Amino acid sequence: MDVRLPAAIRPVLDNGIPALMVTCSADGIPNTTVISQVYYVDDTHVALSFQFFNKTIRNVRENPRAHVTVNDMPGLSLWTLELEFDHSETTGPVFDAMDMVIEAIASSTGMSGIFKLRAADIYKVLSVEKQSYRPNA
Amino acid sequence: MIPAKIVRFLEYANVAHAGTRDARLVPHGHSVCGWILAPDYRTLTVILPEGAQAHLIESLEDNGQFAVTVEKYPENETYQFKGHYVSHRPADQSDVELVQGIRERFIQAVLPYAGELAEGALRSFIQRPAIAVDMEVREIYEQTPGPGAGARVSVAEA
């Protein structure tokens, strides 16, 4: 049975707070990285940006599993997503929408011409879980 | 030995996240609330909150692989530390005090950009410590966003 993203996660994906991604190479070395955008594709898929041919991109092409954490600071919670890489898209509505956001982020951070979307990597959602922070004094 | 530039970075960085993988090569992410470098400049103690412990020790004891990304926000100066699990213990009072210092650094750095986020939300983001994991750092990678990200930083032998 497909795992479906709850509606409550959509504003969290759009909140602009960087997300954290963990992948693992075929020879078993984990890799952690900060990602700027987790794009909602449909209720069973998300897209992540492929900007540079880095370790994360190499890893998911060797071993498709990925773990992503998105933070909902105002909601005092975080969401963890277990994902599986499905395919890449270099044209189409998902690519165009992500490209626009990447360009806006690049422009606002002085990184125009450095951040460039090469592909929208589409992942199937295998699990989704919400965890609440324990409030600190 | 971790280079002096990275030693200094660890003292002013303000947020971190860790990764492990299990026996089936499934990656797992873990929130991190603190870190401190041991006097040998090779062992990094990574402090994690209670909610970060799913798959953590089980994965570390299976294969020892541990990766930690540490960042200085808002400049986005970022390094990833890769290495091998050495040991773990429950967090103690010194960890609580260390995490409190990192929490204050994080709040001071983020509050000017936080918009409607209340200080309480930022304070809760760096959670209370529950467990401390020692790792032997074997590799460090530059991860500041941009085309230089991914470059290996030299870690000299002692």
Tab-separated table of C-alpha atoms in Angstrom:
chain	number	residue	atom	x	y	z
A	1	MET	CA	0.000	0.000	0.000
A	2	ASP	CA	1.326	3.452	-0.895
A	3	VAL	CA	2.314	5.785	1.933
A	4	ARG	CA	0.579	9.139	1.518
A	5	LEU	CA	1.862	12.513	2.655
A	6	PRO	CA	-0.608	14.175	5.046
A	7	ALA	CA	-1.926	17.606	4.114
A	8	ALA	CA	-0.347	19.004	7.288
A	9	ILE	CA	3.153	18.566	5.853
A	10	ARG	CA	2.603	20.807	2.823
A	11	PRO	CA	3.136	24.160	4.564
A	12	VAL	CA	6.215	22.693	6.276
A	13	LEU	CA	7.718	21.762	2.892
A	14	ASP	CA	7.128	25.357	1.769
A	15	ASN	CA	8.417	27.111	4.912
A	16	GLY	CA	11.871	27.923	3.522
A	17	ILE	CA	13.726	26.311	6.423
A	18	PRO	CA	16.561	24.155	5.034
A	19	ALA	CA	16.033	20.394	5.229
A	20	LEU	CA	18.549	17.691	6.101
A	21	MET	CA	19.222	14.710	3.869
A	22	VAL	CA	21.103	11.476	4.543
A	23	THR	CA	22.099	9.038	1.808
A	24	CYS	CA	24.404	6.022	1.729
A	25	SER	CA	26.883	4.888	-0.905
A	26	ALA	CA	26.890	1.341	-2.274
A	27	ASP	CA	29.940	0.620	-0.105
A	28	GLY	CA	28.096	1.704	3.046
A	29	ILE	CA	29.336	5.223	3.824
A	30	PRO	CA	26.536	7.581	4.971
A	31	ASN	CA	26.492	11.177	3.750
A	32	THR	CA	24.617	14.084	5.313
A	33	THR	CA	23.829	17.359	3.632
A	34	VAL	CA	21.647	20.448	3.904
A	35	ILE	CA	19.104	20.881	1.110
A	36	SER	CA	17.211	24.049	0.328
A	37	GLN	CA	14.010	22.625	-1.060
A	38	VAL	CA	11.731	19.579	-0.737
A	39	TYR	CA	9.083	19.984	-3.414
A	40	TYR	CA	5.656	18.361	-3.098
A	41	VAL	CA	4.894	16.489	-6.344
A	42	ASP	CA	1.814	14.512	-5.279
A	43	ASP	CA	0.724	12.715	-2.142
A	44	THR	CA	3.159	9.840	-2.724
A	45	HIS	CA	6.159	11.664	-4.230
A	46	VAL	CA	8.483	14.589	-3.505
A	47	ALA	CA	11.214	16.147	-5.665
A	48	LEU	CA	14.675	17.239	-4.565
A	49	SER	CA	16.937	19.504	-6.566
A	50	PHE	CA	19.960	18.197	-8.466
A	51	GLN	CA	22.248	21.229	-8.832
A	52	PHE	CA	25.785	19.848	-8.617
A	53	PHE	CA	27.032	16.342	-9.342
A	54	ASN	CA	27.882	15.777	-5.688
A	55	LYS	CA	28.100	12.834	-3.314
A	56	THR	CA	24.357	12.861	-2.615
A	57	ILE	CA	23.543	12.564	-6.306
A	58	ARG	CA	26.102	9.771	-6.789
A	59	ASN	CA	24.814	7.921	-3.729
A	60	VAL	CA	21.148	7.846	-4.704
A	61	ARG	CA	22.055	6.535	-8.125
A	62	GLU	CA	24.011	3.695	-6.466
A	63	ASN	CA	21.610	3.128	-3.551
A	64	PRO	CA	18.181	4.756	-4.007
A	65	ARG	CA	17.250	5.075	-0.327
A	66	ALA	CA	17.321	8.503	1.348
A	67	HIS	CA	16.243	10.009	4.669
A	68	VAL	CA	15.043	13.616	4.821
A	69	THR	CA	14.177	15.734	7.865
A	70	VAL	CA	12.095	18.887	7.468
A	71	ASN	CA	11.707	21.254	10.397
A	72	ASP	CA	8.539	22.971	11.492
A	73	MET	CA	9.977	25.411	14.024
A	74	PRO	CA	6.746	27.356	14.621
A	75	GLY	CA	4.950	24.036	15.156
A	76	LEU	CA	7.729	22.807	17.495
A	77	SER	CA	8.111	19.646	15.452
A	78	LEU	CA	10.023	17.925	12.714
A	79	TRP	CA	8.988	15.470	10.032
A	80	THR	CA	11.113	12.584	8.841
A	81	LEU	CA	10.647	11.095	5.389
A	82	GLU	CA	12.078	7.815	4.174
A	83	LEU	CA	12.415	8.082	0.414
A	84	GLU	CA	13.410	6.028	-2.593
A	85	PHE	CA	14.847	7.680	-5.719
A	86	ASP	CA	12.587	7.025	-8.693
A	87	HIS	CA	13.706	9.116	-11.686
A	88	SER	CA	15.001	12.524	-12.826
A	89	GLU	CA	13.122	15.136	-14.823
A	90	THR	CA	14.877	17.874	-16.798
A	91	THR	CA	11.758	19.442	-18.288
A	92	GLY	CA	8.117	19.784	-17.321
A	93	PRO	CA	6.079	21.517	-14.635
A	94	VAL	CA	7.941	20.118	-11.603
A	95	PHE	CA	11.325	21.080	-13.075
A	96	ASP	CA	10.070	24.561	-14.029
A	97	ALA	CA	8.583	25.219	-10.586
A	98	MET	CA	11.736	24.078	-8.780
A	99	ASP	CA	13.941	26.048	-11.146
A	100	MET	CA	12.026	29.207	-10.316
A	101	VAL	CA	12.487	28.678	-6.573
A	102	ILE	CA	16.202	27.855	-6.961
A	103	GLU	CA	16.681	31.009	-9.011
A	104	ALA	CA	14.897	33.065	-6.325
A	105	ILE	CA	17.086	31.550	-3.581
A	106	ALA	CA	20.229	32.112	-5.684
A	107	SER	CA	19.297	35.688	-6.363
A	108	SER	CA	18.510	36.463	-2.710
A	109	THR	CA	21.781	34.912	-1.497
A	110	GLY	CA	24.071	36.387	-4.148
A	111	MET	CA	24.561	32.977	-5.760
A	112	SER	CA	23.011	33.681	-9.184
A	113	GLY	CA	24.889	31.720	-11.817
A	114	ILE	CA	26.217	29.302	-9.190
A	115	PHE	CA	22.963	27.654	-8.159
A	116	LYS	CA	21.460	26.128	-11.279
A	117	LEU	CA	18.945	23.323	-11.419
A	118	ARG	CA	20.194	20.422	-13.540
A	119	ALA	CA	17.306	18.102	-12.765
A	120	ALA	CA	14.359	17.536	-10.471
A	121	ASP	CA	14.966	14.181	-8.793
A	122	ILE	CA	11.667	12.474	-8.030
A	123	TYR	CA	11.453	10.251	-4.943
A	124	LYS	CA	8.706	7.890	-3.793
A	125	VAL	CA	7.712	8.366	-0.139
A	126	LEU	CA	8.194	5.124	1.822
A	127	SER	CA	7.321	6.509	5.250
A	128	VAL	CA	6.496	9.803	6.916
A	129	GLU	CA	6.568	10.544	10.646
A	130	LYS	CA	6.060	13.649	12.758
A	131	GLN	CA	8.021	14.195	15.987
A	132	SER	CA	7.384	16.978	18.466
A	133	TYR	CA	10.224	18.905	20.094
A	134	ARG	CA	10.325	18.816	23.867
A	135	PRO	CA	10.000	22.489	24.865
A	136	ASN	CA	13.080	23.930	26.583
A	137	ALA	CA	12.933	26.354	29.451
B	1	MET	CA	44.613	15.682	13.508
B	2	ILE	CA	41.803	18.062	12.653
B	3	PRO	CA	43.218	21.322	11.177
B	4	ALA	CA	43.206	24.437	13.376
B	5	LYS	CA	40.750	26.227	11.062
B	6	ILE	CA	38.196	23.443	11.601
B	7	VAL	CA	38.854	23.363	15.350
B	8	ARG	CA	37.949	27.068	15.484
B	9	PHE	CA	34.905	26.477	13.275
B	10	LEU	CA	33.550	23.877	15.709
B	11	GLU	CA	33.695	26.500	18.446
B	12	TYR	CA	31.506	29.031	16.625
B	13	ALA	CA	29.210	26.758	14.530
B	14	ASN	CA	25.627	26.669	15.729
B	15	VAL	CA	23.689	23.766	14.203
B	16	ALA	CA	24.360	20.135	13.205
B	17	HIS	CA	22.775	16.929	11.942
B	18	ALA	CA	24.027	13.333	11.818
B	19	GLY	CA	23.625	10.309	9.575
B	20	THR	CA	24.035	6.577	10.020
B	21	ARG	CA	23.094	3.577	7.935
B	22	ASP	CA	21.816	0.183	8.977
B	23	ALA	CA	22.843	-3.336	7.903
B	24	ARG	CA	20.644	-3.063	4.784
B	25	LEU	CA	22.355	0.236	3.735
B	26	VAL	CA	19.237	2.215	4.623
B	27	PRO	CA	20.292	5.728	5.732
B	28	HIS	CA	18.929	7.304	8.916
B	29	GLY	CA	19.049	10.958	10.000
B	30	HIS	CA	19.512	12.111	13.589
B	31	SER	CA	19.062	15.541	15.159
B	32	VAL	CA	22.183	16.803	16.928
B	33	CYS	CA	22.170	19.285	19.804
B	34	GLY	CA	25.888	19.582	20.579
B	35	TRP	CA	29.453	18.652	19.741
B	36	ILE	CA	32.887	19.006	21.268
B	37	LEU	CA	36.331	18.027	20.077
B	38	ALA	CA	38.490	15.960	22.421
B	39	PRO	CA	42.029	17.117	23.343
B	40	ASP	CA	43.446	14.560	20.876
B	41	TYR	CA	41.952	16.696	18.025
B	42	ARG	CA	40.717	13.478	16.457
B	43	THR	CA	37.726	12.370	18.547
B	44	LEU	CA	34.501	14.312	18.121
B	45	THR	CA	31.814	13.863	20.770
B	46	VAL	CA	28.387	14.294	19.187
B	47	ILE	CA	25.469	14.945	21.540
B	48	LEU	CA	21.969	13.962	20.485
B	49	PRO	CA	18.491	14.472	21.955
B	50	GLU	CA	16.096	11.752	22.975
B	51	GLY	CA	14.102	11.899	19.741
B	52	ALA	CA	17.191	11.224	17.627
B	53	GLN	CA	17.905	7.756	18.919
B	54	ALA	CA	15.848	5.589	16.516
B	55	HIS	CA	18.274	3.278	14.651
B	56	LEU	CA	21.255	5.178	16.123
B	57	ILE	CA	23.075	2.730	18.387
B	58	GLU	CA	21.812	-0.304	16.479
B	59	SER	CA	23.367	1.103	13.274
B	60	LEU	CA	26.590	2.291	14.924
B	61	GLU	CA	27.128	-1.070	16.586
B	62	ASP	CA	26.407	-2.869	13.322
B	63	ASN	CA	28.875	-1.024	11.108
B	64	GLY	CA	30.354	1.995	12.930
B	65	GLN	CA	29.784	4.442	10.073
B	66	PHE	CA	28.908	7.948	11.288
B	67	ALA	CA	28.610	11.245	9.409
B	68	VAL	CA	27.943	14.646	10.963
B	69	THR	CA	27.296	17.918	9.148
B	70	VAL	CA	28.008	21.031	11.222
B	71	GLU	CA	26.958	24.490	10.034
B	72	LYS	CA	27.388	28.117	10.996
B	73	TYR	CA	24.119	29.859	10.248
B	74	PRO	CA	23.400	32.346	8.652
B	75	GLU	CA	26.679	32.323	6.707
B	76	ASN	CA	26.067	28.661	5.741
B	77	GLU	CA	29.706	27.774	6.396
B	78	THR	CA	29.417	23.991	6.567
B	79	TYR	CA	31.675	20.972	6.991
B	80	GLN	CA	30.867	17.277	7.067
B	81	PHE	CA	32.811	14.988	9.399
B	82	LYS	CA	32.955	11.297	8.537
B	83	GLY	CA	34.358	8.666	10.781
B	84	HIS	CA	33.918	5.641	12.919
B	85	TYR	CA	31.900	5.052	16.066
B	86	VAL	CA	34.011	4.624	19.204
B	87	SER	CA	31.576	4.548	22.147
B	88	HIS	CA	28.467	6.113	23.641
B	89	ARG	CA	27.206	7.127	27.090
B	90	PRO	CA	24.209	8.928	28.597
B	91	ALA	CA	24.467	12.719	28.439
B	92	ASP	CA	25.683	14.346	31.664
B	93	GLN	CA	25.627	17.806	33.218
B	94	SER	CA	28.649	18.986	31.222
B	95	ASP	CA	26.765	18.082	28.024
B	96	VAL	CA	23.727	20.021	29.232
B	97	GLU	CA	25.930	23.107	29.756
B	98	LEU	CA	27.655	22.665	26.396
B	99	VAL	CA	24.305	22.389	24.608
B	100	GLN	CA	23.032	25.458	26.435
B	101	GLY	CA	25.940	27.467	24.989
B	102	ILE	CA	25.268	26.196	21.463
B	103	ARG	CA	21.553	26.936	21.879
B	104	GLU	CA	22.325	30.546	22.816
B	105	ARG	CA	24.696	30.919	19.818
B	106	PHE	CA	21.977	29.530	17.549
B	107	ILE	CA	19.286	31.862	18.908
B	108	GLN	CA	21.509	34.930	18.595
B	109	ALA	CA	22.364	34.017	14.995
B	110	VAL	CA	18.866	33.142	13.836
B	111	LEU	CA	16.657	35.582	15.748
B	112	PRO	CA	17.347	38.546	13.411
B	113	TYR	CA	16.105	36.439	10.458
B	114	ALA	CA	13.403	34.500	12.251
B	115	GLY	CA	10.477	36.726	11.340
B	116	GLU	CA	7.448	35.530	13.206
B	117	LEU	CA	9.289	32.649	14.838
B	118	ALA	CA	9.185	33.105	18.572
B	119	GLU	CA	12.390	32.808	20.544
B	120	GLY	CA	10.801	29.859	22.346
B	121	ALA	CA	10.526	27.929	19.072
B	122	LEU	CA	14.207	28.547	18.316
B	123	ARG	CA	15.111	27.553	21.864
B	124	SER	CA	13.239	24.265	21.473
B	125	PHE	CA	14.914	23.495	18.146
B	126	ILE	CA	18.204	22.730	19.938
B	127	GLN	CA	16.788	20.035	22.198
B	128	ARG	CA	17.897	18.681	25.566
B	129	PRO	CA	20.780	16.203	25.350
B	130	ALA	CA	20.145	12.512	25.953
B	131	ILE	CA	23.146	10.626	24.597
B	132	ALA	CA	26.773	11.389	23.672
B	133	VAL	CA	28.517	9.465	20.901
B	134	ASP	CA	32.280	9.536	20.380
B	135	MET	CA	33.486	9.229	16.802
B	136	GLU	CA	36.996	9.041	15.412
B	137	VAL	CA	37.085	11.608	12.613
B	138	ARG	CA	38.733	10.171	9.499
B	139	GLU	CA	37.589	12.576	6.787
B	140	ILE	CA	36.285	16.145	6.598
B	141	TYR	CA	34.518	17.623	3.577
B	142	GLU	CA	33.798	21.244	2.694
B	143	GLN	CA	30.025	21.609	2.369
B	144	THR	CA	29.468	25.350	2.200
B	145	PRO	CA	26.929	25.765	-0.636
B	146	GLY	CA	28.514	26.363	-4.021
B	147	PRO	CA	30.666	24.598	-6.577
B	148	GLY	CA	33.474	23.987	-4.033
B	149	ALA	CA	31.214	21.849	-1.899
B	150	GLY	CA	32.420	18.274	-1.645
B	151	ALA	CA	36.149	19.053	-1.578
B	152	ARG	CA	38.055	17.006	0.975
B	153	VAL	CA	39.835	18.897	3.749
B	154	SER	CA	43.203	17.442	4.636
B	155	VAL	CA	43.245	15.615	7.982
B	156	ALA	CA	46.911	15.142	8.894
B	157	GLU	CA	48.176	12.027	10.665
B	158	ALA	CA	49.369	12.675	14.218
